[in-house]
C-alpha cells in the first residue's frame, strides 16, 4: 500500500469532480482536450512506445493538469489561440524562450526556474495529440522536436 501524505489522489479527484462542466477560465475546446488527455493518462492509454506503460500517478496527473491549464491560458492571452493545438512551432519556441529569459513570469512576478519541465510536459502532450490523431488517420507534424529540455545544473546542492 502506498502512502499519500500530500493527498494527491483526493486533490485530483476533487478537481476532476469540480470541473465536469469544464475548466474555469479555459475555453470549451481547450477544456475538452485537456480533460481527454488527463483521462487517457489516468487510464494509461495512448502512451508513447518508449514510455513506461500503465496509468500515471496522481502526483503526475496533478502536475499535468496545472501545467496544461497554464499553457491554455497563456496561449490564449499571448497568441489569441482558441485551441491549444493550434500553436505553431515558431510561437512555441518563442513561448519557451520567453519563459527561460524571464519575459513571461510566474503569477508571483518571479522568473520560471525549471522551464525544461514545462517543455517536457508540452512534449508529452503533443506526442499524445499526434498519437490520438494518427488513430483517426490525421497526420500531425511534430513541432516539439527542437524544444530544449536540458536540465540546468542547480546553483547549490545539499
PDB file of C-alpha atoms in Angstrom:
ATOM      1  CA  UNK A   1       0.000   0.000   0.000  1.00  0.00           C
ATOM      2  CA  UNK A   2       1.379   3.384  -0.991  1.00  0.00           C
ATOM      3  CA  UNK A   3       1.067   6.267   1.426  1.00  0.00           C
ATOM      4  CA  UNK A   4      -0.132   9.608   0.052  1.00  0.00           C
ATOM      5  CA  UNK A   5       0.870  12.178   2.715  1.00  0.00           C
ATOM      6  CA  UNK A   6       0.138  15.142   0.405  1.00  0.00           C
ATOM      7  CA  UNK A   7      -3.323  13.884  -0.600  1.00  0.00           C
ATOM      8  CA  UNK A   8      -2.614  13.985  -4.318  1.00  0.00           C
ATOM      9  CA  UNK A   9      -5.365  11.461  -5.037  1.00  0.00           C
ATOM     10  CA  UNK A  10      -8.039  13.407  -3.161  1.00  0.00           C
ATOM     11  CA  UNK A  11      -6.879  16.702  -4.681  1.00  0.00           C
ATOM     12  CA  UNK A  12      -7.039  15.319  -8.231  1.00  0.00           C
ATOM     13  CA  UNK A  13     -10.380  13.570  -7.785  1.00  0.00           C
ATOM     14  CA  UNK A  14     -11.902  16.684  -6.183  1.00  0.00           C
ATOM     15  CA  UNK A  15     -10.664  18.855  -9.069  1.00  0.00           C
ATOM     16  CA  UNK A  16     -11.917  16.327 -11.624  1.00  0.00           C
ATOM     17  CA  UNK A  17     -15.363  16.269  -9.987  1.00  0.00           C
ATOM     18  CA  UNK A  18     -15.450  20.074  -9.759  1.00  0.00           C
ATOM     19  CA  UNK A  19     -14.559  20.534 -13.450  1.00  0.00           C
ATOM     20  CA  UNK A  20     -17.064  18.139 -15.039  1.00  0.00           C
ATOM     21  CA  UNK A  21     -18.614  21.083 -16.898  1.00  0.00           C
ATOM     22  CA  UNK A  22     -15.236  22.452 -17.974  1.00  0.00           C
ATOM     23  CA  UNK A  23     -12.097  24.003 -16.569  1.00  0.00           C
ATOM     24  CA  UNK A  24     -12.710  27.557 -15.300  1.00  0.00           C
ATOM     25  CA  UNK A  25     -11.189  30.402 -17.356  1.00  0.00           C
ATOM     26  CA  UNK A  26     -10.314  27.987 -20.182  1.00  0.00           C
ATOM     27  CA  UNK A  27     -12.192  27.717 -23.478  1.00  0.00           C
ATOM     28  CA  UNK A  28     -14.527  24.760 -24.023  1.00  0.00           C
ATOM     29  CA  UNK A  29     -12.292  23.348 -26.770  1.00  0.00           C
ATOM     30  CA  UNK A  30      -9.169  23.508 -24.605  1.00  0.00           C
ATOM     31  CA  UNK A  31     -11.017  22.149 -21.599  1.00  0.00           C
ATOM     32  CA  UNK A  32     -12.229  19.145 -23.602  1.00  0.00           C
ATOM     33  CA  UNK A  33      -8.744  18.440 -24.989  1.00  0.00           C
ATOM     34  CA  UNK A  34      -7.109  18.719 -21.554  1.00  0.00           C
ATOM     35  CA  UNK A  35      -9.759  16.515 -19.921  1.00  0.00           C
ATOM     36  CA  UNK A  36      -9.356  13.902 -22.683  1.00  0.00           C
ATOM     37  CA  UNK A  37      -5.570  13.979 -22.233  1.00  0.00           C
ATOM     38  CA  UNK A  38      -5.826  13.598 -18.454  1.00  0.00           C
ATOM     39  CA  UNK A  39      -8.371  10.818 -18.824  1.00  0.00           C
ATOM     40  CA  UNK A  40      -6.006   8.905 -21.123  1.00  0.00           C
ATOM     41  CA  UNK A  41      -3.075   9.443 -18.737  1.00  0.00           C
ATOM     42  CA  UNK A  42      -5.235   8.290 -15.828  1.00  0.00           C
ATOM     43  CA  UNK A  43      -6.028   5.060 -17.685  1.00  0.00           C
ATOM     44  CA  UNK A  44      -2.594   4.654 -19.273  1.00  0.00           C
ATOM     45  CA  UNK A  45      -3.987   4.847 -22.825  1.00  0.00           C
ATOM     46  CA  UNK A  46      -2.153   6.346 -25.848  1.00  0.00           C
ATOM     47  CA  UNK A  47       1.204   6.340 -24.095  1.00  0.00           C
ATOM     48  CA  UNK A  48       4.331   6.634 -26.241  1.00  0.00           C
ATOM     49  CA  UNK A  49       6.043   3.394 -27.232  1.00  0.00           C
ATOM     50  CA  UNK A  50       9.229   4.223 -25.332  1.00  0.00           C
ATOM     51  CA  UNK A  51       7.433   5.318 -22.133  1.00  0.00           C
ATOM     52  CA  UNK A  52       6.543   3.133 -19.188  1.00  0.00           C
ATOM     53  CA  UNK A  53       3.116   1.629 -19.747  1.00  0.00           C
ATOM     54  CA  UNK A  54       0.247   1.987 -17.326  1.00  0.00           C
ATOM     55  CA  UNK A  55      -1.680   4.654 -15.501  1.00  0.00           C
ATOM     56  CA  UNK A  56       0.086   7.784 -14.309  1.00  0.00           C
ATOM     57  CA  UNK A  57       0.291   8.606 -10.602  1.00  0.00           C
ATOM     58  CA  UNK A  58      -1.972  11.201  -9.031  1.00  0.00           C
ATOM     59  CA  UNK A  59       1.102  13.348  -8.395  1.00  0.00           C
ATOM     60  CA  UNK A  60       1.832  13.319 -12.136  1.00  0.00           C
ATOM     61  CA  UNK A  61      -1.827  13.929 -13.014  1.00  0.00           C
ATOM     62  CA  UNK A  62      -1.954  16.992 -10.729  1.00  0.00           C
ATOM     63  CA  UNK A  63       1.226  18.316 -12.316  1.00  0.00           C
ATOM     64  CA  UNK A  64      -0.146  17.740 -15.820  1.00  0.00           C
ATOM     65  CA  UNK A  65      -3.469  19.447 -15.097  1.00  0.00           C
ATOM     66  CA  UNK A  66      -1.776  22.504 -13.611  1.00  0.00           C
ATOM     67  CA  UNK A  67       0.677  22.920 -16.459  1.00  0.00           C
ATOM     68  CA  UNK A  68      -1.774  22.174 -19.261  1.00  0.00           C
ATOM     69  CA  UNK A  69      -4.198  24.717 -17.809  1.00  0.00           C
ATOM     70  CA  UNK A  70      -1.356  27.258 -17.671  1.00  0.00           C
ATOM     71  CA  UNK A  71      -0.500  26.583 -21.325  1.00  0.00           C
ATOM     72  CA  UNK A  72      -4.127  27.021 -22.387  1.00  0.00           C
ATOM     73  CA  UNK A  73      -4.443  30.345 -20.545  1.00  0.00           C
ATOM     74  CA  UNK A  74      -1.069  31.726 -21.671  1.00  0.00           C
ATOM     75  CA  UNK A  75      -1.540  30.699 -25.324  1.00  0.00           C
ATOM     76  CA  UNK A  76      -4.947  32.411 -25.323  1.00  0.00           C
ATOM     77  CA  UNK A  77      -3.503  35.521 -23.657  1.00  0.00           C
ATOM     78  CA  UNK A  78      -0.351  35.811 -25.782  1.00  0.00           C
ATOM     79  CA  UNK A  79      -1.376  34.389 -29.159  1.00  0.00           C
ATOM     80  CA  UNK A  80      -5.208  34.528 -29.006  1.00  0.00           C
ATOM     81  CA  UNK A  81      -5.451  30.813 -29.811  1.00  0.00           C
ATOM     82  CA  UNK A  82      -8.869  29.189 -29.489  1.00  0.00           C
ATOM     83  CA  UNK A  83      -7.311  25.731 -29.162  1.00  0.00           C
ATOM     84  CA  UNK A  84      -4.035  24.768 -27.515  1.00  0.00           C
ATOM     85  CA  UNK A  85      -3.314  22.533 -30.503  1.00  0.00           C
ATOM     86  CA  UNK A  86      -3.397  25.480 -32.944  1.00  0.00           C
ATOM     87  CA  UNK A  87       0.022  26.736 -31.804  1.00  0.00           C
ATOM     88  CA  UNK A  88       2.770  26.953 -34.413  1.00  0.00           C
ATOM     89  CA  UNK A  89       6.367  25.861 -33.999  1.00  0.00           C
ATOM     90  CA  UNK A  90       7.587  29.475 -34.028  1.00  0.00           C
ATOM     91  CA  UNK A  91       5.082  30.519 -31.338  1.00  0.00           C
ATOM     92  CA  UNK A  92       6.036  27.515 -29.213  1.00  0.00           C
ATOM     93  CA  UNK A  93       9.768  28.201 -29.461  1.00  0.00           C
ATOM     94  CA  UNK A  94       9.180  31.871 -28.648  1.00  0.00           C
ATOM     95  CA  UNK A  95       6.989  30.966 -25.677  1.00  0.00           C
ATOM     96  CA  UNK A  96       9.576  28.723 -24.033  1.00  0.00           C
ATOM     97  CA  UNK A  97      12.379  31.159 -24.877  1.00  0.00           C
ATOM     98  CA  UNK A  98      10.406  33.946 -23.186  1.00  0.00           C
ATOM     99  CA  UNK A  99       9.817  31.721 -20.154  1.00  0.00           C
ATOM    100  CA  UNK A 100      13.517  30.981 -19.922  1.00  0.00           C
ATOM    101  CA  UNK A 101      14.726  34.585 -20.278  1.00  0.00           C
ATOM    102  CA  UNK A 102      12.114  35.996 -17.880  1.00  0.00           C
ATOM    103  CA  UNK A 103       9.804  37.828 -20.292  1.00  0.00           C
ATOM    104  CA  UNK A 104       6.966  35.508 -19.231  1.00  0.00           C
ATOM    105  CA  UNK A 105       6.825  35.468 -15.440  1.00  0.00           C
ATOM    106  CA  UNK A 106       5.060  33.395 -12.817  1.00  0.00           C
ATOM    107  CA  UNK A 107       1.938  34.670 -11.060  1.00  0.00           C
ATOM    108  CA  UNK A 108       4.066  35.982  -8.191  1.00  0.00           C
ATOM    109  CA  UNK A 109       6.186  38.014 -10.638  1.00  0.00           C
ATOM    110  CA  UNK A 110       9.340  35.907 -10.424  1.00  0.00           C
ATOM    111  CA  UNK A 111      11.109  34.123 -13.264  1.00  0.00           C
ATOM    112  CA  UNK A 112      10.439  30.454 -14.036  1.00  0.00           C
ATOM    113  CA  UNK A 113      13.340  28.310 -12.830  1.00  0.00           C
ATOM    114  CA  UNK A 114      12.888  24.889 -14.439  1.00  0.00           C
ATOM    115  CA  UNK A 115      11.450  25.656 -17.859  1.00  0.00           C
ATOM    116  CA  UNK A 116      12.665  22.242 -19.017  1.00  0.00           C
ATOM    117  CA  UNK A 117       9.922  20.511 -17.011  1.00  0.00           C
ATOM    118  CA  UNK A 118       7.276  22.683 -18.692  1.00  0.00           C
ATOM    119  CA  UNK A 119       8.784  21.819 -22.080  1.00  0.00           C
ATOM    120  CA  UNK A 120       8.764  18.113 -21.203  1.00  0.00           C
ATOM    121  CA  UNK A 121       5.096  18.298 -20.220  1.00  0.00           C
ATOM    122  CA  UNK A 122       4.220  20.003 -23.502  1.00  0.00           C
ATOM    123  CA  UNK A 123       6.244  17.450 -25.483  1.00  0.00           C
ATOM    124  CA  UNK A 124       4.385  14.666 -23.711  1.00  0.00           C
ATOM    125  CA  UNK A 125       1.068  16.299 -24.520  1.00  0.00           C
ATOM    126  CA  UNK A 126       1.995  16.940 -28.140  1.00  0.00           C
ATOM    127  CA  UNK A 127       3.113  13.345 -28.723  1.00  0.00           C
ATOM    128  CA  UNK A 128      -0.157  12.148 -27.183  1.00  0.00           C
ATOM    129  CA  UNK A 129      -2.026  14.517 -29.563  1.00  0.00           C
ATOM    130  CA  UNK A 130      -0.106  13.073 -32.518  1.00  0.00           C
ATOM    131  CA  UNK A 131      -0.911   9.507 -31.471  1.00  0.00           C
ATOM    132  CA  UNK A 132      -4.628  10.192 -30.920  1.00  0.00           C
ATOM    133  CA  UNK A 133      -4.921  11.857 -34.319  1.00  0.00           C
ATOM    134  CA  UNK A 134      -2.889   9.161 -36.075  1.00  0.00           C
ATOM    135  CA  UNK A 135      -5.508   6.641 -34.934  1.00  0.00           C
ATOM    136  CA  UNK A 136      -8.103   8.833 -36.691  1.00  0.00           C
ATOM    137  CA  UNK A 137      -5.978   8.912 -39.853  1.00  0.00           C
ATOM    138  CA  UNK A 138      -4.778  12.502 -39.361  1.00  0.00           C
ATOM    139  CA  UNK A 139      -1.043  13.146 -39.559  1.00  0.00           C
ATOM    140  CA  UNK A 140       0.164  15.860 -37.153  1.00  0.00           C
ATOM    141  CA  UNK A 141       3.650  17.353 -37.524  1.00  0.00           C
ATOM    142  CA  UNK A 142       5.984  17.172 -34.507  1.00  0.00           C
ATOM    143  CA  UNK A 143       6.552  20.826 -33.603  1.00  0.00           C
ATOM    144  CA  UNK A 144       8.314  19.880 -30.347  1.00  0.00           C
ATOM    145  CA  UNK A 145      11.389  18.263 -31.907  1.00  0.00           C
ATOM    146  CA  UNK A 146      13.582  21.319 -31.304  1.00  0.00           C
ATOM    147  CA  UNK A 147      12.359  22.133 -27.781  1.00  0.00           C
ATOM    148  CA  UNK A 148      15.190  22.400 -25.269  1.00  0.00           C
ATOM    149  CA  UNK A 149      14.562  20.012 -22.356  1.00  0.00           C
ATOM    150  CA  UNK A 150      18.091  20.045 -20.943  1.00  0.00           C
ATOM    151  CA  UNK A 151      18.158  20.337 -17.192  1.00  0.00           C
ATOM    152  CA  UNK A 152      20.167  23.229 -15.821  1.00  0.00           C
ATOM    153  CA  UNK A 153      22.749  22.469 -13.178  1.00  0.00           C
ATOM    154  CA  UNK A 154      21.480  23.729  -9.800  1.00  0.00           C
ATOM    155  CA  UNK A 155      23.253  26.655  -8.091  1.00  0.00           C
ATOM    156  CA  UNK A 156      23.591  24.694  -4.888  1.00  0.00           C
ATOM    157  CA  UNK A 157      23.067  21.079  -3.860  1.00  0.00           C
ATOM    158  CA  UNK A 158      22.681  19.901  -0.292  1.00  0.00           C
TER     159      UNK A 158
END
